[in-house]
Structure formats: structure tokens, C-alpha cells
Amino acid sequence: RHRSSVTLEHGSKRLGKRTDPMMGVWRNYGLGQFIHWGLYAIPGGHWDGKYYSGAAEWIRSWNEMPKNAYDELYKVFDPKAYDPKAWAKQAKDMGAKYMIITTKHHDGFCLWPSQYTDYSVAKSPYNKDIIGPMVEAYDAEGIDVYLYFSVMDWNHPGYRSKLETKEDEEAYEGFKEFTRNQLLELLAFYPSTKGLWFDGTWDQAWIQQAAFADELEEEMRSVIPGLIIGSRFRADENGKRHFDTNGDLMGDYEQGWERKMPNRIEDVNGNDWDCVMTVPENQWGYHSDWKGHVKSSVELIEMMVKAASLDGNFVINFGPDGQGNIRPEESLIAKEVGEWMESNAEAVYDCGYLDWEKQDWGYYTRNRKTGNVNLVVFNYPASGKLRVKVPKGIKIQGIDLIGTNGGTIDLEEIHRDEYFLGLPKGTDHTKPVVLVMKIVEGD
Ligand code: FHN
């Protein structure tokens, strides 16, 4: 790729992927956990006996929810069941290699005791930092921590979505200073943070702050060298988000895959990316009464493998309740995904795209460290045989069923460069089946 003729002061800083070790670690995570937790977990999608059908973490914006009542919820925030070690253990057992926690969502409530606002855990009856012990617990499990931060802040008096008057502009200057202070505070409080996951950056007022955001991004990167920041933080000077005026990615990875996934490698333009996914259709924070389709662990495993097959990370969201309990549906997902990962993770961790013709039975992933090819079967063929077309010059050296099935595969050459792999009778395919193939290249 090359730059087109437009010169940008606040566009993309780099062409192509980052090549440093820290980004290499990020690229190989495969699976992450998102946690949306805040005051919205207290009403849990209900107010005054009425049901809110939107995303629970947006309840403050519902016209049945009096804003002042919402803004008083911090006075009852006292999550007695909060046990960060148990959360981290569960995430570890699920197979998550990184986690993202909402330090502050759109409502502005801070889960850390920020010195720049009174609207934080420090003023709640809980009166303790939530983030510190969480970072410590996840770090202890070897799970990298990323801090979610919403720039949009419904609580800060200086926040504006548009700057229409002189007064707006002045107020917004205060808000920008506050945002910078909070971000630097977070990095100072939690220096093991691996990256920031930004959100709430779509409003006009913020889009116009290209120079400020660019400078702030640099500043944050200088505080924690190697810090990972995706494409949602800043816009370029022409107001372009994610991709700058020249079409180049802003930030270290594409953050546009929310509750949706790419289908082909062309969709990701050679960039790193993550997909963040809800368990129900669209609930991030705790909603006590999920309606509509709720994803099964097998559906989520399929999305995770698909993400790996297209060079992306997959992140499953959890929304603990107002007391700090992880709901049973999510605990079950964590358990089932973890059981599958226990024996099949080598088809996900360290894995990426393989440029072989896509087959109907599922996905190929290639292990970047071993060079092995994984076949992850979601559509089990009635014949019990998998068709595999290899590019010219590739020889199959060995192939094994892994995981709970185990066993050897019957390899039948159909004609040059095309094979049937016969799976043993009785292979359990109630869960995705994984085959690992050793290949050699050359004639
Ligand atoms: O509005 C938020 C939403 O509540 C949630 O936090 C997601 C997570 O990616 N982000 C925003 C919508 O894009």
C-alpha cells in the first residue's frame, strides 16, 4: 500500500501492522473477555416496574428513567459479591488471554477513585477501588488487562456532543483537560495496563479535536511504551474515523467489528482487528431479563475460530449484576468454552489466516509458531470425510484428530492436490472437531 497524495498532520502514523513484540502478543491472544460493569447493573434493565428493551448500560438515556434518579444510584453501589480473583480464575478457565474492563462507561461513573470527579466508587458505600484489585487478580492469572474508557461522559458538566456557542467551546476545553487528566491518572494508577479500549468517540465535538487527541495519544504512548490503542480514539483533521482521509488505519488495530464479523480476508485490509461480541443480541451491561436469541457456547466458539482464521481476536462480553455476581448463563458459557479450549486451544492461540480455498466443513487456521494447519469442523459431513484442497507444492506429512476424540485419520488422495480425510467412526461431533495437520512445502 502506499500513501495517496494527501498530506495529513493527524492521520495514520504507520502503514501496515505494528511489528513489535507487544503487538505480537496481542495478535496471538485469540480469545479475550470484555466486562461491562457500572451503575446500570443496579437497575438491570428495569425502572419503576417497566422494562427497558434497549441495551441495559444505556438505561439512563431512556425517557422512563429520570436522569437524577440514575445519577443517585452511586449512593447504593455496594457490590458485596465482587470477587476479582474469582472473575479472573473464571476467565482463565475459559481460555481468555486478555480482558477489557469498563473503567468508565457513557454515564461517567468511574470504577476507580478518580481525583478529578466525585462521581466514582470513592463516593459510593463500597468506597474502594474496583479496578486496582481487578488488574492485580487478572495479572496474577497471566491475563493482560486493557482499560475501556468512554470519552462521551453524560455526567461531566463540560461535555457537549456539538459545539454551537462560545460557551460550549469554553466548557469543552474544561472537559478535554478532564479527559486527559483521567487517562493519565489511569495509566499512572495501573501501570501494568497493556492498552486502552476507547468508546463514545463519535460525537461531532470530539471528532473536531484531531490535534488534541493526536497529541494526547502520543502522550499516553510515552507513559507506557508499547501501549496498544485501537482505531476508535481519534479522528483525522477531516473528521475521518477509524481510517484516515487516505484510507489508512488510525491506531494499532481496527475496532469497527462490534457484534459483527468480517467474512473474507479482504474485509480486514491486512490490518489487525478484534471483534467484541455480546452473548444476547445487544446487551453489554447487566440486564436481568434477556429477551431474544442468546448465543450458545458452540456459536461463540465458531465465531472465535472464524476470527482467528481471518487474523483477528475474539472477545466475549460479560455483564455482572449490581452485587458483582456473574450471571449463570455467562458462567455456563465460560465453562463450556473453557472445556473446548482445554483440548483444542492450539487451533486458536497463535493462529491466523491460511490462504487455502475455504471448505464448507469449517475453518482453517495456521499456527504462526509451529506452522501447523488446523482444521476446525463445524459442519460435520454426512460422509464423515473432509475435502481438503492444498495449494500446489504442499505435502501433507501427518494429520491427527486432537482434543477429546483423538485418533488417526484416513488420508485418501482424490487427485493431485486434493484429498479426502476420513474421520474415525464414532467421532464425537456434538462439539467442533479439530484436526491438526503437519505440512511440508516444496516439490
Ligand atoms: O454504546 C456502547 C455500548 O454500550 C457498548 O459499550 C459497546 C461496546 O463495544 N460500545 C458502544 C457502542 O458502540
Short mmCIF file of C-alpha atoms and ligand atoms in Angstrom, two decimals:
data_model
loop_
_atom_site.label_atom_id
_atom_site.label_comp_id
_atom_site.label_asym_id
_atom_site.label_seq_id
_atom_site.Cartn_x
_atom_site.Cartn_y
_atom_site.Cartn_z
CA ARG A 1 0.00 0.00 0.00
CA HIS A 2 1.18 3.49 -0.50
CA ARG A 3 0.06 6.86 0.60
CA SER A 4 -2.05 8.85 -1.74
CA SER A 5 -1.12 12.49 -2.30
CA VAL A 6 -2.98 13.95 0.68
CA THR A 7 -0.64 15.01 3.46
CA LEU A 8 -2.18 14.67 6.87
CA GLU A 9 -0.98 16.06 10.13
CA HIS A 10 -3.26 13.91 12.25
CA GLY A 11 -3.80 10.83 10.15
CA SER A 12 -2.44 7.31 10.45
CA LYS A 13 1.04 7.08 11.96
CA ARG A 14 2.10 3.91 10.27
CA LEU A 15 1.41 1.87 7.17
CA GLY A 16 0.87 -1.82 7.75
CA LYS A 17 0.82 -3.74 11.02
CA ARG A 18 2.89 -2.98 14.07
CA THR A 19 5.81 -5.42 14.21
CA ASP A 20 6.97 -5.06 17.83
CA PRO A 21 6.79 -7.89 20.39
CA MET A 22 3.94 -6.37 22.42
CA MET A 23 1.69 -6.22 19.39
CA GLY A 24 2.84 -9.74 18.56
CA VAL A 25 1.48 -10.83 21.92
CA TRP A 26 -1.82 -9.05 21.20
CA ARG A 27 -2.08 -10.69 17.79
CA ASN A 28 -1.73 -14.15 19.30
CA TYR A 29 -4.32 -13.82 22.08
CA GLY A 30 -7.16 -15.45 20.16
CA LEU A 31 -9.69 -15.03 22.95
CA GLY A 32 -10.49 -12.18 25.29
CA GLN A 33 -13.09 -11.26 27.90
CA PHE A 34 -14.93 -7.95 27.98
CA ILE A 35 -16.59 -6.81 31.20
CA HIS A 36 -19.25 -4.10 31.23
CA TRP A 37 -19.87 -3.13 34.80
CA GLY A 38 -21.17 0.04 36.32
CA LEU A 39 -24.21 1.69 37.89
CA TYR A 40 -26.51 0.42 35.13
CA ALA A 41 -26.08 -3.06 36.63
CA ILE A 42 -28.23 -1.93 39.58
CA PRO A 43 -31.50 -1.27 37.67
CA GLY A 44 -30.55 -4.16 35.35
CA GLY A 45 -32.83 -3.02 32.52
CA HIS A 46 -35.87 -2.13 34.69
CA TRP A 47 -37.15 1.03 36.29
CA ASP A 48 -40.30 1.61 38.26
CA GLY A 49 -41.68 -1.76 37.16
CA LYS A 50 -41.09 -1.01 33.49
CA TYR A 51 -38.95 -2.99 31.12
CA TYR A 52 -36.25 -1.26 29.10
CA SER A 53 -35.73 -3.04 25.81
CA GLY A 54 -32.55 -1.19 24.89
CA ALA A 55 -29.04 -2.14 25.95
CA ALA A 56 -29.04 -2.10 29.79
CA GLU A 57 -25.99 0.19 30.02
CA TRP A 58 -27.96 2.84 28.11
CA ILE A 59 -30.89 2.93 30.55
CA ARG A 60 -30.04 6.47 31.64
CA SER A 61 -30.97 7.70 28.16
CA TRP A 62 -34.46 6.11 28.32
CA ASN A 63 -37.29 8.60 28.82
CA GLU A 64 -38.84 6.41 31.54
CA MET A 65 -35.64 6.72 33.57
CA PRO A 66 -35.37 10.01 35.46
CA LYS A 67 -31.78 11.21 35.00
CA ASN A 68 -31.49 12.42 38.56
CA ALA A 69 -32.61 9.04 39.88
CA TYR A 70 -29.94 7.39 37.76
CA ASP A 71 -27.30 9.82 38.93
CA GLU A 72 -28.12 8.94 42.53
CA LEU A 73 -27.54 5.23 42.01
CA TYR A 74 -23.93 5.56 43.12
CA LYS A 75 -25.30 6.05 46.63
CA VAL A 76 -26.35 2.40 46.65
CA PHE A 77 -23.42 0.95 44.71
CA ASP A 78 -22.11 -1.65 47.14
CA PRO A 79 -21.28 -4.88 45.31
CA LYS A 80 -20.77 -7.23 48.21
CA ALA A 81 -20.19 -10.25 45.98
CA TYR A 82 -17.40 -8.63 43.94
CA ASP A 83 -14.55 -11.13 43.91
CA PRO A 84 -11.97 -10.18 41.28
CA LYS A 85 -9.91 -13.30 41.93
CA ALA A 86 -12.91 -15.49 41.14
CA TRP A 87 -13.62 -13.49 37.96
CA ALA A 88 -10.02 -13.80 36.86
CA LYS A 89 -9.99 -17.53 37.59
CA GLN A 90 -13.15 -18.00 35.56
CA ALA A 91 -11.68 -16.01 32.65
CA LYS A 92 -8.51 -18.08 32.84
CA ASP A 93 -10.51 -21.32 32.81
CA MET A 94 -12.44 -20.04 29.80
CA GLY A 95 -9.14 -19.57 27.97
CA ALA A 96 -9.10 -15.76 27.82
CA LYS A 97 -5.64 -14.29 27.26
CA TYR A 98 -6.73 -10.69 27.75
CA MET A 99 -9.56 -8.74 29.29
CA ILE A 100 -11.13 -5.32 28.81
CA ILE A 101 -12.87 -3.58 31.72
CA THR A 102 -15.15 -0.55 31.56
CA THR A 103 -13.33 1.88 33.84
CA LYS A 104 -15.92 4.49 32.83
CA HIS A 105 -18.90 3.98 30.53
CA HIS A 106 -21.03 6.70 28.94
CA ASP A 107 -22.77 7.53 32.25
CA GLY A 108 -19.43 8.89 33.54
CA PHE A 109 -19.33 6.79 36.71
CA CYS A 110 -15.73 5.78 37.49
CA LEU A 111 -14.86 2.37 38.87
CA TRP A 112 -11.60 3.81 40.14
CA PRO A 113 -11.25 6.59 42.73
CA SER A 114 -10.51 9.41 40.31
CA GLN A 115 -9.33 12.64 41.89
CA TYR A 116 -10.94 14.57 39.04
CA THR A 117 -14.57 13.80 39.82
CA ASP A 118 -16.80 12.93 42.75
CA TYR A 119 -18.75 10.55 40.56
CA SER A 120 -16.76 7.44 41.42
CA VAL A 121 -16.59 4.39 43.64
CA ALA A 122 -14.90 6.55 46.25
CA LYS A 123 -18.23 8.26 46.97
CA SER A 124 -20.28 5.07 46.93
CA PRO A 125 -20.93 2.96 50.03
CA TYR A 126 -18.48 0.43 48.53
CA ASN A 127 -15.80 3.09 48.90
CA LYS A 128 -12.97 1.04 47.45
CA ASP A 129 -11.17 0.89 44.17
CA ILE A 130 -12.68 -1.69 41.82
CA ILE A 131 -10.05 -1.52 39.10
CA GLY A 132 -6.85 -1.99 41.15
CA PRO A 133 -7.78 -5.38 42.64
CA MET A 134 -9.11 -6.46 39.26
CA VAL A 135 -5.85 -5.62 37.49
CA GLU A 136 -3.96 -7.43 40.22
CA ALA A 137 -6.14 -10.54 40.02
CA TYR A 138 -6.01 -10.79 36.22
CA ASP A 139 -2.28 -10.04 36.14
CA ALA A 140 -1.80 -12.87 38.64
CA GLU A 141 -3.62 -15.24 36.27
CA GLY A 142 -1.44 -14.11 33.38
CA ILE A 143 -4.33 -12.35 31.62
CA ASP A 144 -3.42 -8.99 30.09
CA VAL A 145 -5.62 -6.07 31.14
CA TYR A 146 -6.97 -3.36 28.81
CA LEU A 147 -8.90 -0.39 30.07
CA TYR A 148 -12.14 0.57 28.34
CA PHE A 149 -12.78 4.30 28.54
CA SER A 150 -15.76 6.19 27.16
CA VAL A 151 -14.84 9.68 26.04
CA MET A 152 -18.54 10.56 25.93
CA ASP A 153 -19.45 11.40 29.52
CA TRP A 154 -23.08 12.13 30.46
CA ASN A 155 -22.09 13.31 33.89
CA HIS A 156 -19.41 15.91 33.20
CA PRO A 157 -20.80 19.45 33.00
CA GLY A 158 -18.41 20.37 30.20
CA TYR A 159 -19.33 17.51 27.92
CA ARG A 160 -21.01 18.51 24.66
CA SER A 161 -21.94 16.47 21.63
CA LYS A 162 -21.79 19.63 19.45
CA LEU A 163 -20.03 22.92 19.95
CA GLU A 164 -22.55 25.56 18.93
CA THR A 165 -21.67 28.55 21.06
CA LYS A 166 -18.67 30.22 22.60
CA GLU A 167 -19.87 28.95 25.96
CA ASP A 168 -19.89 25.37 24.58
CA GLU A 169 -16.35 25.76 23.43
CA GLU A 170 -15.16 27.03 26.77
CA ALA A 171 -16.96 24.29 28.65
CA TYR A 172 -15.50 21.71 26.30
CA GLU A 173 -11.96 22.91 26.92
CA GLY A 174 -12.52 22.01 30.58
CA PHE A 175 -13.85 18.64 29.54
CA LYS A 176 -10.79 17.95 27.37
CA GLU A 177 -8.47 18.74 30.27
CA PHE A 178 -10.54 16.45 32.49
CA THR A 179 -10.35 13.64 29.91
CA ARG A 180 -6.58 13.99 29.64
CA ASN A 181 -6.21 14.03 33.42
CA GLN A 182 -8.32 10.91 33.85
CA LEU A 183 -6.45 9.00 31.19
CA LEU A 184 -3.05 9.88 32.59
CA GLU A 185 -4.36 9.04 36.04
CA LEU A 186 -5.46 5.58 34.89
CA LEU A 187 -2.08 4.87 33.35
CA ALA A 188 -0.32 6.08 36.49
CA PHE A 189 -2.55 4.04 38.81
CA TYR A 190 -2.40 0.85 36.74
CA PRO A 191 0.98 0.73 35.04
CA SER A 192 0.66 -2.93 34.00
CA THR A 193 -2.13 -1.89 31.62
CA LYS A 194 -1.40 -3.18 28.14
CA GLY A 195 -3.73 -0.90 26.25
CA LEU A 196 -6.78 1.34 26.17
CA TRP A 197 -10.04 0.42 24.52
CA PHE A 198 -11.83 3.64 23.61
CA ASP A 199 -15.52 4.18 23.01
CA GLY A 200 -18.04 7.02 22.83
CA THR A 201 -15.90 8.96 20.35
CA TRP A 202 -18.49 9.51 17.64
CA ASP A 203 -19.84 12.92 18.65
CA GLN A 204 -19.10 15.91 16.46
CA ALA A 205 -17.41 17.86 19.25
CA TRP A 206 -14.84 15.12 19.81
CA ILE A 207 -14.33 14.47 16.10
CA GLN A 208 -13.22 18.10 15.77
CA GLN A 209 -10.40 17.62 18.30
CA ALA A 210 -7.97 15.93 15.92
CA ALA A 211 -4.90 17.83 17.09
CA PHE A 212 -5.69 17.46 20.79
CA ALA A 213 -6.46 13.76 20.51
CA ASP A 214 -3.37 13.13 18.41
CA GLU A 215 -1.17 14.79 21.00
CA LEU A 216 -2.88 13.00 23.85
CA GLU A 217 -2.45 9.65 22.13
CA GLU A 218 1.28 10.32 21.82
CA GLU A 219 1.44 11.35 25.42
CA MET A 220 -0.29 8.16 26.60
CA ARG A 221 2.03 6.07 24.45
CA SER A 222 5.02 7.75 26.04
CA VAL A 223 3.76 6.87 29.53
CA ILE A 224 3.54 3.14 28.80
CA PRO A 225 5.80 2.23 25.91
CA GLY A 226 4.17 -0.31 23.63
CA LEU A 227 0.67 0.68 24.77
CA ILE A 228 -1.99 -0.65 22.41
CA ILE A 229 -4.73 1.69 21.23
CA GLY A 230 -7.28 0.81 18.56
CA SER A 231 -8.93 2.82 15.84
CA ARG A 232 -11.73 4.35 17.93
CA PHE A 233 -9.83 7.04 19.73
CA ARG A 234 -9.32 9.92 17.36
CA ALA A 235 -10.37 11.32 14.02
CA ASP A 236 -8.09 12.95 11.49
CA GLU A 237 -8.28 16.67 10.64
CA ASN A 238 -11.03 15.98 8.11
CA GLY A 239 -13.16 14.19 10.67
CA LYS A 240 -12.46 10.70 9.33
CA ARG A 241 -12.71 8.00 11.97
CA HIS A 242 -11.03 4.55 12.05
CA PHE A 243 -9.49 5.12 8.62
CA ASP A 244 -7.97 8.44 7.72
CA THR A 245 -8.58 10.50 4.58
CA ASN A 246 -6.13 8.28 2.72
CA GLY A 247 -7.92 5.14 3.87
CA ASP A 248 -5.14 4.14 6.28
CA LEU A 249 -5.97 2.67 9.67
CA MET A 250 -5.67 5.02 12.64
CA GLY A 251 -4.33 3.25 15.72
CA ASP A 252 -2.96 -0.23 16.16
CA TYR A 253 -5.94 -2.37 15.20
CA GLU A 254 -9.36 -1.95 13.68
CA GLN A 255 -12.05 -1.55 16.30
CA GLY A 256 -15.05 -1.49 14.00
CA TRP A 257 -16.12 -5.11 14.40
CA GLU A 258 -18.67 -4.80 17.14
CA ARG A 259 -21.31 -7.57 17.16
CA LYS A 260 -20.42 -8.34 13.57
CA MET A 261 -17.61 -10.13 11.83
CA PRO A 262 -15.72 -9.99 8.57
CA ASN A 263 -16.37 -12.84 6.16
CA ARG A 264 -13.32 -12.76 3.97
CA ILE A 265 -9.71 -11.77 4.48
CA GLU A 266 -10.23 -8.89 2.03
CA ASP A 267 -12.64 -7.34 4.55
CA VAL A 268 -9.83 -6.64 7.02
CA ASN A 269 -7.43 -4.94 4.60
CA GLY A 270 -4.31 -6.52 6.10
CA ASN A 271 -4.98 -4.91 9.49
CA ASP A 272 -5.11 -6.33 12.96
CA TRP A 273 -8.64 -6.30 14.39
CA ASP A 274 -10.78 -7.50 17.25
CA CYS A 275 -14.41 -8.49 17.35
CA VAL A 276 -16.33 -7.75 20.54
CA MET A 277 -19.45 -9.86 20.97
CA THR A 278 -22.43 -9.89 23.28
CA VAL A 279 -23.98 -13.14 24.48
CA PRO A 280 -27.57 -11.98 23.86
CA GLU A 281 -28.24 -9.90 20.75
CA ASN A 282 -27.34 -6.50 22.18
CA GLN A 283 -26.80 -6.31 25.93
CA TRP A 284 -23.42 -5.34 27.35
CA GLY A 285 -24.26 -4.27 30.88
CA TYR A 286 -26.37 -6.49 33.13
CA HIS A 287 -29.99 -6.85 32.03
CA SER A 288 -31.84 -9.16 34.39
CA ASP A 289 -34.26 -10.26 31.71
CA TRP A 290 -32.64 -11.19 28.41
CA LYS A 291 -35.07 -11.39 25.53
CA GLY A 292 -34.48 -12.78 22.06
CA HIS A 293 -31.72 -15.03 20.88
CA VAL A 294 -28.97 -15.92 23.33
CA LYS A 295 -25.82 -17.37 21.79
CA SER A 296 -24.68 -20.85 22.72
CA SER A 297 -21.07 -21.68 23.54
CA VAL A 298 -20.73 -23.51 20.21
CA GLU A 299 -21.88 -20.40 18.31
CA LEU A 300 -19.31 -18.33 20.19
CA ILE A 301 -16.57 -20.91 19.61
CA GLU A 302 -17.39 -20.81 15.89
CA MET A 303 -17.06 -17.01 15.87
CA MET A 304 -13.78 -17.21 17.77
CA VAL A 305 -12.32 -19.71 15.31
CA LYS A 306 -13.59 -17.70 12.37
CA ALA A 307 -11.91 -14.61 13.85
CA ALA A 308 -8.61 -16.49 14.23
CA SER A 309 -8.94 -17.75 10.65
CA LEU A 310 -9.15 -14.12 9.50
CA ASP A 311 -6.31 -12.82 11.69
CA GLY A 312 -8.47 -11.29 14.42
CA ASN A 313 -9.09 -11.65 18.15
CA PHE A 314 -12.48 -12.55 19.55
CA VAL A 315 -13.80 -11.04 22.78
CA ILE A 316 -16.81 -12.36 24.69
CA ASN A 317 -18.70 -9.85 26.85
CA PHE A 318 -19.80 -10.40 30.44
CA GLY A 319 -22.16 -8.12 32.36
CA PRO A 320 -22.02 -8.84 36.12
CA ASP A 321 -25.02 -7.82 38.23
CA GLY A 322 -25.16 -4.95 40.72
CA GLN A 323 -23.78 -7.14 43.51
CA GLY A 324 -20.86 -8.38 41.43
CA ASN A 325 -22.23 -11.80 40.54
CA ILE A 326 -21.58 -13.24 37.10
CA ARG A 327 -24.92 -14.48 35.84
CA PRO A 328 -25.38 -18.26 35.44
CA GLU A 329 -25.82 -18.06 31.64
CA GLU A 330 -22.42 -16.41 31.32
CA SER A 331 -20.78 -18.77 33.78
CA LEU A 332 -22.03 -21.67 31.69
CA ILE A 333 -20.63 -20.11 28.51
CA ALA A 334 -17.27 -19.59 30.25
CA LYS A 335 -17.26 -23.21 31.39
CA GLU A 336 -18.21 -24.69 28.03
CA VAL A 337 -15.85 -22.52 26.00
CA GLY A 338 -13.13 -23.38 28.53
CA GLU A 339 -13.77 -27.12 28.23
CA TRP A 340 -13.40 -26.92 24.49
CA MET A 341 -10.33 -24.71 24.71
CA GLU A 342 -8.68 -27.04 27.17
CA SER A 343 -8.06 -29.60 24.46
CA ASN A 344 -8.36 -27.55 21.28
CA ALA A 345 -6.75 -24.19 22.03
CA GLU A 346 -3.81 -24.89 19.76
CA ALA A 347 -6.17 -24.19 16.85
CA VAL A 348 -6.81 -20.68 18.26
CA TYR A 349 -3.82 -19.30 20.20
CA ASP A 350 -1.01 -18.03 17.99
CA CYS A 351 -3.15 -18.78 14.97
CA GLY A 352 -4.04 -16.79 11.90
CA TYR A 353 -5.10 -16.84 8.33
CA LEU A 354 -4.20 -19.61 5.87
CA ASP A 355 -4.67 -18.85 2.20
CA TRP A 356 -6.22 -22.17 1.22
CA GLU A 357 -9.55 -22.42 -0.54
CA LYS A 358 -12.30 -22.22 2.04
CA GLN A 359 -14.17 -25.50 2.54
CA ASP A 360 -17.77 -25.98 3.65
CA TRP A 361 -16.98 -28.03 6.76
CA GLY A 362 -15.47 -25.10 8.67
CA TYR A 363 -12.28 -23.07 9.02
CA TYR A 364 -8.58 -23.47 8.57
CA THR A 365 -6.26 -21.67 10.95
CA ARG A 366 -2.50 -21.67 10.76
CA ASN A 367 -0.36 -21.77 13.85
CA ARG A 368 2.21 -19.00 13.49
CA LYS A 369 4.64 -20.71 15.82
CA THR A 370 4.52 -24.34 14.67
CA GLY A 371 3.41 -23.76 11.10
CA ASN A 372 0.77 -26.47 11.59
CA VAL A 373 -2.55 -26.24 9.80
CA ASN A 374 -5.67 -26.69 11.91
CA LEU A 375 -8.99 -27.80 10.51
CA VAL A 376 -11.87 -26.85 12.75
CA VAL A 377 -15.02 -28.66 11.73
CA PHE A 378 -18.38 -27.04 12.46
CA ASN A 379 -20.44 -28.64 9.68
CA TYR A 380 -19.75 -32.31 10.07
CA PRO A 381 -20.07 -34.01 6.67
CA ALA A 382 -22.60 -36.82 6.33
CA SER A 383 -19.91 -38.87 4.57
CA GLY A 384 -17.55 -38.48 7.52
CA LYS A 385 -14.94 -37.20 5.07
CA LEU A 386 -13.43 -33.75 4.82
CA ARG A 387 -12.41 -32.42 1.45
CA VAL A 388 -9.07 -30.64 1.55
CA LYS A 389 -7.58 -28.85 -1.44
CA VAL A 390 -3.99 -27.89 -0.90
CA PRO A 391 -2.13 -25.32 -2.95
CA LYS A 392 0.47 -26.63 -5.38
CA GLY A 393 3.67 -27.83 -3.77
CA ILE A 394 2.17 -28.61 -0.34
CA LYS A 395 2.54 -32.12 1.02
CA ILE A 396 0.61 -33.46 3.97
CA GLN A 397 3.08 -35.07 6.31
CA GLY A 398 0.83 -36.11 9.12
CA ILE A 399 -2.62 -35.46 10.48
CA ASP A 400 -4.25 -36.09 13.83
CA LEU A 401 -7.56 -35.62 15.49
CA ILE A 402 -6.98 -33.71 18.70
CA GLY A 403 -9.00 -32.97 21.77
CA THR A 404 -11.28 -35.44 23.38
CA ASN A 405 -11.62 -37.53 20.23
CA GLY A 406 -8.00 -38.24 19.45
CA GLY A 407 -7.11 -40.78 16.80
CA THR A 408 -5.74 -41.10 13.32
CA ILE A 409 -7.22 -40.09 10.03
CA ASP A 410 -7.58 -42.00 6.82
CA LEU A 411 -5.97 -39.92 4.08
CA GLU A 412 -7.21 -40.59 0.56
CA GLU A 413 -5.82 -38.75 -2.43
CA ILE A 414 -8.67 -37.91 -4.81
CA HIS A 415 -6.38 -36.48 -7.45
CA ARG A 416 -3.40 -34.17 -7.43
CA ASP A 417 -3.55 -31.66 -4.54
CA GLU A 418 -6.97 -32.77 -3.36
CA TYR A 419 -7.74 -35.21 -0.57
CA PHE A 420 -10.46 -36.74 1.50
CA LEU A 421 -9.72 -37.04 5.18
CA GLY A 422 -11.81 -39.83 6.66
CA LEU A 423 -12.72 -39.33 10.29
CA PRO A 424 -12.92 -42.35 12.56
CA LYS A 425 -16.38 -43.85 13.07
CA GLY A 426 -17.86 -42.63 16.32
CA THR A 427 -16.06 -39.28 16.30
CA ASP A 428 -17.95 -37.08 18.74
CA HIS A 429 -19.09 -34.11 16.72
CA THR A 430 -21.53 -32.62 19.20
CA LYS A 431 -18.70 -30.11 19.70
CA PRO A 432 -16.44 -28.67 16.99
CA VAL A 433 -13.89 -31.29 15.92
CA VAL A 434 -10.26 -30.26 15.41
CA LEU A 435 -7.63 -31.84 13.20
CA VAL A 436 -4.01 -30.76 13.21
CA MET A 437 -2.03 -31.24 10.08
CA LYS A 438 1.72 -31.09 9.55
CA ILE A 439 2.66 -29.95 6.11
CA VAL A 440 5.82 -29.55 4.10
CA GLU A 441 6.22 -27.08 1.31
CA GLY A 442 8.22 -27.78 -1.82
CA ASP A 443 8.04 -30.25 -4.70
O1 FHN B 1 -22.62 2.38 23.33
C1 FHN B 1 -21.63 1.44 23.58
C2 FHN B 1 -22.18 0.16 24.10
O2 FHN B 1 -22.89 0.39 25.28
C3 FHN B 1 -21.05 -0.81 24.37
O3 FHN B 1 -20.19 -0.30 25.35
C4 FHN B 1 -20.28 -1.05 23.11
C5 FHN B 1 -19.09 -1.98 23.27
O4 FHN B 1 -18.32 -2.00 22.11
N1 FHN B 1 -19.79 0.21 22.56
C6 FHN B 1 -20.77 1.26 22.36
C7 FHN B 1 -21.47 1.14 21.08
O5 FHN B 1 -20.58 1.12 20.02
#
